[in-house]
């Protein structure tokens, strides 16, 4: 397997883990690996997705601040932000503090309550 394909698979996998669709991950990987900004048509050709799907994925990526949308003379160009790793790291931290840490605390509380209930005389 070529290194480019491995990179695309890794990006798609990380994107899925962070709640993005496979299509968004594929479009992001395509843009990230391009030397130049891409048009929607070029992204469509490289990914095989329809223009309407590419449009949806691009809008999601712009909202997540992973890509930049620039106006050219008659079309828009899309390029990846160079700090995409920061996005993944900050999203993982958010998940950790929003979901995992409170869950761990609740499990500890539950465990402690269970021990109290077991040790109480009947």
Coordinates of C-alpha atoms in Angstrom, one line a residue:
X1 CA 0.0 0.0 0.0
X2 CA 1.3 3.4 -1.0
X3 CA 2.1 6.0 1.8
X4 CA -0.5 8.4 0.4
X5 CA -3.2 5.7 0.8
X6 CA -2.1 5.0 4.3
X7 CA -2.3 8.7 5.2
X8 CA -5.8 8.9 3.8
X9 CA -6.9 5.9 5.7
X10 CA -5.5 7.3 9.0
X11 CA -7.2 10.7 8.4
X12 CA -10.5 9.0 7.6
X13 CA -10.2 6.8 10.7
X14 CA -9.4 9.7 13.0
X15 CA -12.3 11.7 11.4
X16 CA -14.7 8.9 12.1
X17 CA -13.5 8.6 15.7
X18 CA -14.2 12.3 16.1
X19 CA -17.7 12.1 14.8
X20 CA -17.2 13.1 11.2
X21 CA -18.3 11.0 8.2
X22 CA -16.0 9.0 6.1
X23 CA -16.8 11.3 3.2
X24 CA -15.7 14.4 5.3
X25 CA -12.5 12.6 6.2
X26 CA -11.8 11.6 2.6
X27 CA -12.4 15.1 1.3
X28 CA -10.2 16.6 4.1
X29 CA -7.4 14.1 3.3
X30 CA -7.7 15.0 -0.4
X31 CA -7.4 18.7 0.3
X32 CA -4.6 18.2 2.9
X33 CA -2.5 16.2 0.5
X34 CA -2.8 18.6 -2.4
X35 CA 0.0 21.0 -3.1
X36 CA -2.4 23.6 -4.3
X37 CA -5.9 24.8 -3.3
X38 CA -8.6 22.7 -5.0
X39 CA -11.9 23.6 -6.6
X40 CA -15.1 21.6 -5.8
X41 CA -14.8 20.0 -9.2
X42 CA -11.2 18.9 -8.6
X43 CA -12.3 17.4 -5.3
X44 CA -15.2 15.6 -7.0
X45 CA -12.8 14.1 -9.6
X46 CA -10.2 13.0 -7.0
X47 CA -12.7 11.4 -4.5
X48 CA -15.4 10.2 -6.9
X49 CA -18.2 11.8 -4.8
X50 CA -21.0 13.7 -6.3
X51 CA -20.8 17.5 -6.4
X52 CA -23.7 17.7 -3.9
X53 CA -21.9 15.4 -1.5
X54 CA -18.6 17.3 -1.9
X55 CA -20.5 20.5 -1.1
X56 CA -21.9 19.0 2.1
X57 CA -18.5 17.7 3.2
X58 CA -16.8 21.0 2.4
X59 CA -19.4 22.9 4.5
X60 CA -18.8 20.6 7.4
X61 CA -15.0 21.0 7.2
X62 CA -15.3 24.8 6.9
X63 CA -17.6 24.9 10.0
X64 CA -15.1 22.7 11.9
X65 CA -12.4 25.2 10.9
X66 CA -10.3 22.5 9.2
X67 CA -10.2 24.1 5.7
X68 CA -10.2 27.5 4.3
X69 CA -12.7 28.6 1.6
X70 CA -11.3 31.3 -0.7
X71 CA -12.9 33.1 -3.6
X72 CA -11.2 32.9 -6.9
X73 CA -12.4 34.9 -10.0
X74 CA -15.3 32.6 -10.8
X75 CA -15.1 29.8 -8.3
X76 CA -14.1 28.9 -4.8
X77 CA -10.9 27.2 -3.8
X78 CA -10.3 25.1 -0.7
X79 CA -7.2 24.5 1.2
X80 CA -6.4 22.7 4.5
X81 CA -5.4 24.7 7.5
X82 CA -1.9 23.7 8.6
X83 CA -2.9 23.4 12.3
X84 CA -5.3 20.4 11.7
X85 CA -3.4 18.4 14.3
X86 CA -4.4 21.0 16.9
X87 CA -8.1 20.4 15.9
X88 CA -7.8 16.7 16.6
X89 CA -6.0 17.3 19.9
X90 CA -8.4 19.9 21.1
X91 CA -11.4 17.7 20.1
X92 CA -9.9 14.7 22.0
X93 CA -9.4 16.9 25.1
X94 CA -12.9 18.1 24.8
X95 CA -14.2 14.6 24.7
X96 CA -12.0 13.7 27.7
X97 CA -13.2 16.5 29.9
X98 CA -16.8 16.6 28.7
X99 CA -17.6 12.9 28.6
X100 CA -14.9 10.6 29.9
X101 CA -13.8 12.3 33.1
X102 CA -17.4 12.8 34.4
X103 CA -18.2 9.2 33.6
X104 CA -15.1 8.0 35.5
X105 CA -16.2 10.1 38.5
X106 CA -19.8 8.6 38.3
X107 CA -18.3 5.1 38.1
X108 CA -16.2 5.7 41.2
X109 CA -19.2 7.1 43.0
X110 CA -21.3 4.1 42.0
X111 CA -18.5 1.7 43.1
X112 CA -18.3 3.5 46.5
X113 CA -22.0 3.3 47.0
X114 CA -22.1 -0.4 46.1
X115 CA -19.4 -1.1 48.7
X116 CA -21.4 0.8 51.4
X117 CA -24.5 -1.1 50.6
X118 CA -22.8 -4.4 50.7
X119 CA -21.1 -3.8 54.0
X120 CA -24.2 -2.5 55.8
X121 CA -25.8 -5.0 58.2
X122 CA -29.3 -6.2 57.4

